[in-house]
CSV table of C-alpha atoms in Angstrom, one decimal:
chain,number,residue,atom,x,y,z
A,1,UNK,CA,155.5,47.9,-99.2
A,2,UNK,CA,152.0,48.7,-100.4
A,3,UNK,CA,151.0,52.3,-100.6
A,4,UNK,CA,147.7,52.1,-98.8
A,5,UNK,CA,144.9,54.6,-98.6
A,6,UNK,CA,145.9,55.3,-95.0
A,7,UNK,CA,149.4,56.2,-96.1
A,8,UNK,CA,148.1,58.4,-98.9
A,9,UNK,CA,145.8,60.2,-96.4
A,10,UNK,CA,148.7,60.9,-94.1
A,11,UNK,CA,150.9,62.2,-96.9
A,12,UNK,CA,148.1,64.6,-98.0
A,13,UNK,CA,147.8,65.9,-94.4
A,14,UNK,CA,151.5,66.4,-94.1
A,15,UNK,CA,151.5,68.2,-97.5
A,16,UNK,CA,148.7,70.5,-96.3
A,17,UNK,CA,150.7,71.2,-93.1
A,18,UNK,CA,153.8,72.4,-95.0
A,19,UNK,CA,151.7,74.2,-97.7
A,20,UNK,CA,150.1,76.2,-94.9
A,21,UNK,CA,153.5,77.6,-93.9
A,22,UNK,CA,154.8,78.1,-97.5
A,23,UNK,CA,157.2,75.2,-97.4
A,24,UNK,CA,158.0,72.7,-100.2
A,25,UNK,CA,156.8,69.3,-99.1
A,26,UNK,CA,158.9,67.5,-101.7
A,27,UNK,CA,162.0,69.0,-100.3
A,28,UNK,CA,161.2,67.7,-96.8
A,29,UNK,CA,160.5,64.2,-98.2
A,30,UNK,CA,163.9,64.2,-99.9
A,31,UNK,CA,165.5,65.2,-96.6
A,32,UNK,CA,164.1,62.1,-95.0
A,33,UNK,CA,166.0,60.0,-97.5
A,34,UNK,CA,169.3,61.2,-96.2
A,35,UNK,CA,168.5,61.8,-92.5
A,36,UNK,CA,170.0,59.4,-90.0
A,37,UNK,CA,167.8,57.4,-87.6
A,38,UNK,CA,167.5,58.7,-84.1
A,39,UNK,CA,169.4,56.8,-81.4
A,40,UNK,CA,168.8,56.9,-77.7
A,41,UNK,CA,172.3,58.1,-76.9
A,42,UNK,CA,172.0,61.0,-79.3
A,43,UNK,CA,168.5,62.0,-78.3
A,44,UNK,CA,169.2,61.9,-74.6
A,45,UNK,CA,172.7,63.4,-75.1
A,46,UNK,CA,174.1,60.6,-72.9
A,47,UNK,CA,177.8,61.3,-73.7
A,48,UNK,CA,177.4,65.0,-72.9
A,49,UNK,CA,175.4,64.2,-69.7
A,50,UNK,CA,178.0,61.8,-68.4
A,51,UNK,CA,180.7,64.3,-69.0
A,52,UNK,CA,179.2,67.0,-66.8
A,53,UNK,CA,180.7,65.7,-63.5
A,54,UNK,CA,183.9,67.6,-62.9
A,55,UNK,CA,185.1,66.9,-59.3
A,56,UNK,CA,187.6,69.3,-57.8
A,57,UNK,CA,189.3,66.6,-55.6
A,58,UNK,CA,190.1,62.9,-55.9
A,59,UNK,CA,187.7,61.9,-53.2
A,60,UNK,CA,185.3,59.4,-55.0
A,61,UNK,CA,182.2,60.5,-53.0
A,62,UNK,CA,182.4,64.0,-54.4
A,63,UNK,CA,180.9,62.6,-57.6
A,64,UNK,CA,177.8,61.5,-55.6
A,65,UNK,CA,177.5,65.0,-54.3
A,66,UNK,CA,177.7,66.6,-57.8
A,67,UNK,CA,175.4,64.2,-59.5
A,68,UNK,CA,172.6,64.4,-56.9
A,69,UNK,CA,172.7,68.2,-57.2
A,70,UNK,CA,172.5,68.0,-60.9
A,71,UNK,CA,169.5,65.7,-60.7
A,72,UNK,CA,167.9,68.2,-58.3
A,73,UNK,CA,168.3,71.0,-60.8
A,74,UNK,CA,166.7,68.9,-63.6
A,75,UNK,CA,163.7,68.3,-61.3
A,76,UNK,CA,163.5,72.0,-60.6
A,77,UNK,CA,163.5,72.7,-64.3
A,78,UNK,CA,160.6,70.3,-64.8
A,79,UNK,CA,158.7,72.1,-62.0
A,80,UNK,CA,159.2,75.5,-63.5
A,81,UNK,CA,157.8,74.2,-66.8
A,82,UNK,CA,154.6,73.3,-65.0
A,83,UNK,CA,154.4,76.7,-63.3
A,84,UNK,CA,154.8,78.3,-66.7
A,85,UNK,CA,152.0,76.1,-68.2
A,86,UNK,CA,149.6,77.2,-65.5
A,87,UNK,CA,150.4,80.9,-65.8
A,88,UNK,CA,150.2,80.8,-69.6
A,89,UNK,CA,147.0,78.8,-69.8
A,90,UNK,CA,144.1,80.7,-71.4
A,91,UNK,CA,140.7,80.1,-69.7
A,92,UNK,CA,142.4,78.2,-66.8
A,93,UNK,CA,140.2,75.6,-65.2
A,94,UNK,CA,140.5,73.5,-62.1
A,95,UNK,CA,141.3,70.2,-63.9
A,96,UNK,CA,144.3,71.7,-65.7
A,97,UNK,CA,145.4,73.5,-62.5
A,98,UNK,CA,145.2,70.4,-60.4
A,99,UNK,CA,147.0,68.2,-62.9
A,100,UNK,CA,150.0,70.6,-63.1
A,101,UNK,CA,150.3,71.2,-59.4
A,102,UNK,CA,150.2,67.5,-58.8
A,103,UNK,CA,153.1,67.1,-61.3
A,104,UNK,CA,155.1,69.6,-59.3
A,105,UNK,CA,154.3,67.8,-56.1
A,106,UNK,CA,155.5,64.5,-57.6
A,107,UNK,CA,158.8,66.1,-58.6
A,108,UNK,CA,159.4,67.4,-55.1
A,109,UNK,CA,158.2,64.1,-53.6
A,110,UNK,CA,160.8,62.2,-55.6
A,111,UNK,CA,163.5,64.7,-54.7
A,112,UNK,CA,162.7,64.6,-50.9
A,113,UNK,CA,162.5,60.8,-50.8
A,114,UNK,CA,165.7,60.3,-52.9
A,115,UNK,CA,167.7,62.7,-50.7
A,116,UNK,CA,168.7,59.7,-48.6
A,117,UNK,CA,170.8,58.6,-51.6
A,118,UNK,CA,173.1,61.5,-50.9
A,119,UNK,CA,172.8,61.7,-47.1
A,120,UNK,CA,173.6,58.0,-46.7
A,121,UNK,CA,175.7,57.7,-49.8
A,122,UNK,CA,178.8,59.7,-48.8
A,123,UNK,CA,181.4,59.0,-46.1
A,124,UNK,CA,181.4,61.8,-43.6
A,125,UNK,CA,185.2,61.9,-43.6
A,126,UNK,CA,185.3,62.4,-47.4
A,127,UNK,CA,182.6,65.0,-47.4
A,128,UNK,CA,184.2,67.1,-44.7
A,129,UNK,CA,187.4,67.2,-46.7
A,130,UNK,CA,186.2,67.8,-50.3
A,131,UNK,CA,183.7,70.4,-49.2
A,132,UNK,CA,186.5,72.7,-48.4
A,133,UNK,CA,187.4,72.8,-52.1
A,134,UNK,CA,184.0,74.1,-53.0
A,135,UNK,CA,184.1,77.4,-51.1
A,136,UNK,CA,182.2,79.7,-51.4
A,137,UNK,CA,179.7,77.7,-53.5
A,138,UNK,CA,176.6,76.5,-51.7
A,139,UNK,CA,173.3,74.9,-52.5
A,140,UNK,CA,171.9,78.2,-51.2
A,141,UNK,CA,172.8,79.5,-54.7
A,142,UNK,CA,170.2,77.4,-56.6
A,143,UNK,CA,168.5,80.1,-58.7
A,144,UNK,CA,165.9,77.7,-59.9
A,145,UNK,CA,164.7,76.9,-56.4
A,146,UNK,CA,164.4,80.7,-55.8
A,147,UNK,CA,162.4,81.0,-59.0
A,148,UNK,CA,160.1,78.2,-57.8
A,149,UNK,CA,159.5,80.2,-54.6
A,150,UNK,CA,158.7,83.3,-56.6
A,151,UNK,CA,156.4,81.4,-59.0
A,152,UNK,CA,154.5,79.9,-56.1
A,153,UNK,CA,153.2,82.9,-54.2
A,154,UNK,CA,152.9,86.6,-53.8
A,155,UNK,CA,156.3,88.1,-53.4
A,156,UNK,CA,155.3,89.6,-50.0
A,157,UNK,CA,155.2,86.0,-48.6
A,158,UNK,CA,159.0,85.8,-49.3
A,159,UNK,CA,159.8,88.9,-47.4
A,160,UNK,CA,161.5,88.2,-44.0
A,161,UNK,CA,158.8,87.5,-41.4
A,162,UNK,CA,160.1,90.3,-39.2
A,163,UNK,CA,159.7,92.9,-41.9
A,164,UNK,CA,156.6,91.6,-43.7
A,165,UNK,CA,154.1,93.8,-41.8
A,166,UNK,CA,155.9,96.9,-43.1
A,167,UNK,CA,154.7,96.3,-46.6
A,168,UNK,CA,151.4,95.8,-48.4
A,169,UNK,CA,152.7,93.7,-51.3
A,170,UNK,CA,151.9,96.4,-53.9
A,171,UNK,CA,155.4,97.8,-53.7
A,172,UNK,CA,157.9,97.4,-56.5
A,173,UNK,CA,159.5,93.9,-56.4
A,174,UNK,CA,162.9,95.6,-56.3
A,175,UNK,CA,161.9,97.2,-53.0
A,176,UNK,CA,160.5,93.9,-51.5
A,177,UNK,CA,163.6,92.0,-52.8
A,178,UNK,CA,165.9,94.0,-50.4
A,179,UNK,CA,164.1,92.3,-47.5
A,180,UNK,CA,163.7,88.8,-48.9
A,181,UNK,CA,164.0,86.1,-46.3
A,182,UNK,CA,166.9,84.1,-47.7
A,183,UNK,CA,169.5,86.9,-47.3
A,184,UNK,CA,169.6,86.2,-43.5
A,185,UNK,CA,170.7,82.6,-44.4
A,186,UNK,CA,173.9,83.9,-46.0
A,187,UNK,CA,174.8,86.7,-43.6
A,188,UNK,CA,177.6,86.4,-41.1
A,189,UNK,CA,176.1,85.9,-37.7
A,190,UNK,CA,178.8,87.9,-35.8
A,191,UNK,CA,179.3,90.9,-38.1
A,192,UNK,CA,176.0,91.0,-40.0
A,193,UNK,CA,177.9,91.3,-43.3
A,194,UNK,CA,176.9,89.5,-46.5
A,195,UNK,CA,178.9,86.4,-47.1
A,196,UNK,CA,180.8,86.0,-50.4
A,197,UNK,CA,178.2,83.4,-51.2
A,198,UNK,CA,175.4,85.9,-51.1
A,199,UNK,CA,177.4,88.7,-52.8
A,200,UNK,CA,178.2,86.5,-55.8
A,201,UNK,CA,174.6,85.1,-55.9
A,202,UNK,CA,173.1,88.6,-56.0
A,203,UNK,CA,175.6,89.8,-58.6
A,204,UNK,CA,174.6,86.9,-60.8
A,205,UNK,CA,170.8,86.7,-60.4
A,206,UNK,CA,169.4,89.8,-58.6
A,207,UNK,CA,168.1,91.6,-61.7
A,208,UNK,CA,166.8,88.3,-63.0
A,209,UNK,CA,164.9,87.5,-59.8
A,210,UNK,CA,163.4,91.0,-59.7
A,211,UNK,CA,162.2,90.8,-63.4
A,212,UNK,CA,160.8,87.3,-62.7
A,213,UNK,CA,159.0,88.6,-59.6
A,214,UNK,CA,157.4,91.4,-61.7
A,215,UNK,CA,156.4,88.9,-64.4
A,216,UNK,CA,154.8,86.5,-61.8
A,217,UNK,CA,153.1,89.2,-59.8
A,218,UNK,CA,149.6,88.5,-61.3
A,219,UNK,CA,150.3,84.9,-62.5
A,220,UNK,CA,152.0,83.2,-59.7
A,221,UNK,CA,150.4,79.9,-58.5
A,222,UNK,CA,148.3,81.6,-55.8
A,223,UNK,CA,147.0,84.3,-58.1
A,224,UNK,CA,146.1,81.6,-60.7
A,225,UNK,CA,144.2,79.7,-58.0
A,226,UNK,CA,142.2,82.9,-57.2
A,227,UNK,CA,141.2,83.1,-60.9
A,228,UNK,CA,139.5,79.7,-60.7
A,229,UNK,CA,135.7,79.6,-60.1
A,230,UNK,CA,134.5,79.8,-56.5
A,231,UNK,CA,133.4,76.2,-56.8
A,232,UNK,CA,136.8,75.1,-58.0
A,233,UNK,CA,138.6,77.0,-55.3
A,234,UNK,CA,136.6,75.0,-52.7
A,235,UNK,CA,137.5,71.7,-54.4
A,236,UNK,CA,139.2,69.6,-51.6
A,237,UNK,CA,141.6,68.0,-54.1
A,238,UNK,CA,142.9,71.4,-55.3
A,239,UNK,CA,143.2,72.7,-51.8
A,240,UNK,CA,145.1,69.6,-50.8
A,241,UNK,CA,147.4,69.9,-53.8
A,242,UNK,CA,148.3,73.5,-52.9
A,243,UNK,CA,148.9,72.7,-49.3
A,244,UNK,CA,151.1,69.8,-50.3
A,245,UNK,CA,153.1,72.2,-52.5
A,246,UNK,CA,153.5,74.5,-49.5
A,247,UNK,CA,154.8,71.7,-47.4
A,248,UNK,CA,157.0,70.3,-50.1
A,249,UNK,CA,158.8,73.6,-50.9
A,250,UNK,CA,158.8,75.2,-47.4
A,251,UNK,CA,159.1,72.2,-45.1
A,252,UNK,CA,160.1,68.9,-46.6
A,253,UNK,CA,162.8,70.2,-49.0
A,254,UNK,CA,164.6,72.5,-46.6
A,255,UNK,CA,164.4,70.0,-43.8
A,256,UNK,CA,165.9,67.3,-46.0
A,257,UNK,CA,168.9,69.6,-46.2
A,258,UNK,CA,168.7,70.2,-42.5
A,259,UNK,CA,168.8,66.5,-41.9
A,260,UNK,CA,171.9,66.3,-44.1
A,261,UNK,CA,173.5,69.2,-42.2
A,262,UNK,CA,172.8,67.6,-38.9
A,263,UNK,CA,174.5,64.4,-40.1
A,264,UNK,CA,177.6,66.0,-41.5
A,265,UNK,CA,178.0,69.3,-39.7
A,266,UNK,CA,176.5,68.9,-36.2
A,267,UNK,CA,179.0,68.6,-33.4
A,268,UNK,CA,178.2,68.4,-29.6
A,269,UNK,CA,180.5,71.2,-28.8
A,270,UNK,CA,180.2,73.4,-31.9
A,271,UNK,CA,178.5,72.9,-35.2
A,272,UNK,CA,180.7,73.1,-38.3
A,273,UNK,CA,179.9,76.0,-40.6
A,274,UNK,CA,178.3,75.2,-44.0
A,275,UNK,CA,180.0,76.0,-47.2
A,276,UNK,CA,179.6,79.6,-48.1
A,277,UNK,CA,179.2,80.4,-44.4
A,278,UNK,CA,175.4,80.0,-44.5
A,279,UNK,CA,173.7,80.0,-41.1
A,280,UNK,CA,172.1,76.6,-41.6
A,281,UNK,CA,170.9,76.2,-38.0
A,282,UNK,CA,168.6,79.3,-38.3
A,283,UNK,CA,168.1,79.4,-42.1
A,284,UNK,CA,166.9,75.8,-42.8
A,285,UNK,CA,164.3,75.0,-40.1
A,286,UNK,CA,160.9,76.3,-41.2
A,287,UNK,CA,159.9,77.0,-37.6
A,288,UNK,CA,162.3,79.9,-37.6
A,289,UNK,CA,161.5,81.2,-41.1
A,290,UNK,CA,157.7,80.7,-40.9
A,291,UNK,CA,157.6,80.9,-44.7
A,292,UNK,CA,154.1,79.9,-45.8
A,293,UNK,CA,152.9,80.4,-49.4
A,294,UNK,CA,149.2,80.1,-48.8
A,295,UNK,CA,148.5,81.1,-45.2
A,296,UNK,CA,144.7,81.3,-45.7
A,297,UNK,CA,144.6,77.6,-46.4
A,298,UNK,CA,146.1,76.8,-42.9
A,299,UNK,CA,144.5,77.3,-39.5
A,300,UNK,CA,146.2,79.2,-36.8
A,301,UNK,CA,147.5,76.2,-34.9
A,302,UNK,CA,149.0,74.7,-38.1
A,303,UNK,CA,150.8,77.9,-38.8
A,304,UNK,CA,152.1,78.1,-35.2
A,305,UNK,CA,153.4,74.5,-35.4
A,306,UNK,CA,154.9,75.0,-38.9
A,307,UNK,CA,157.8,72.5,-39.2
A,308,UNK,CA,158.3,71.9,-35.5
A,309,UNK,CA,157.5,68.2,-35.5
A,310,UNK,CA,159.7,67.4,-38.4
A,311,UNK,CA,162.8,69.1,-36.8
A,312,UNK,CA,162.1,67.4,-33.4
A,313,UNK,CA,162.0,64.0,-35.1
A,314,UNK,CA,165.3,64.6,-36.9
A,315,UNK,CA,167.1,65.7,-33.7
A,316,UNK,CA,165.6,62.7,-31.8
A,317,UNK,CA,167.0,60.4,-34.6
A,318,UNK,CA,170.4,62.0,-34.2
A,319,UNK,CA,170.4,61.4,-30.4
A,320,UNK,CA,169.5,57.8,-30.9
C-alpha cells in the first residue's frame, strides 16, 4: 500500500493528539498491530444482551413481558441522555433545544406505538398466571421513568394535585417528595398503608430521587426553555415539541399501560389487582392525576379535558 500524503497528514495529526496529552504515539501504533478487529457481536454485547432474560416460570409468554420492559428501559436511558445534553449545554439555543426534545419525543413515540407488541403478544391466561410469580415487583418501580418526570419539569408539578397549592416550589425537594403524586398509586385503597412495592421502591431510590430533583431544580427541561430568548420561546415548533413531550410522558405512556391493564385485569364484576397492589384504576388515567408539566402552554379547556378522550376511546374499544 502506498504511503500517500493524505496518510502522512493523518499520522501527523494523530501524533499531535497524543503528544498534547503526554502519550507515546509509537506505543499506540504498536498496540494496533496486536489488537483484534471489532466484531458486531462483541461491540453490541449480543451474547450478554440475550442472556438477560431470566423468567421465573415456564410460561413462554413471560419472555415477551421481560424483553419488552427491558426495551422500555433502554429507551428511557436514551431519553435521559438527551435531557442531560440540554441541561449541560453552554449557551443553549433554540435549535439545539428543539433537536434534543424531538429526539425524546421520537423515543416515546416508538415506545407507545410498540406497546401493542406486548398487549397483543401475550395470552391472557398465561399472563394472569405468571404475574403471580412477580409479586411485589411492578412497572411502577421504573426509576428511570421517575427521573424523566423530574428532568422534565419543576418538582412542584409532580406534587399530588390535592396538595400542590400548599407549596410554592421553593421548598427543599425532600419536603416536596413526601407528597409526590405517584405514592397514591401504590397505597392500599382500604387501609391507606404503603404497599410493599412502594416501601421497597423508596428504600432503593428515595435519596437518589431527592438528589436528582435538587440537581435539576434550575436545569430541568422547563427551566432550560425559559433560558431561551423571548423569540425562541415563541417559536411554534419549540412549543409544539414541549407540548408533545407533555402528552407523551403524562398521557400516551401511562394510558398505554392503562389499555394493557384493561385488557388483562378488567373484569365486569371486579377488577383484578395489579402486581404490587398498585391502584391502576385511579393511578394510570391522566384525568385523575392531572399531571401537566407545562401548564402555561395549555389553555384552560385543554387542561380540564386532560386525557379524558383517550380513556373514553379505550373503554369503548373494550365494550366492542
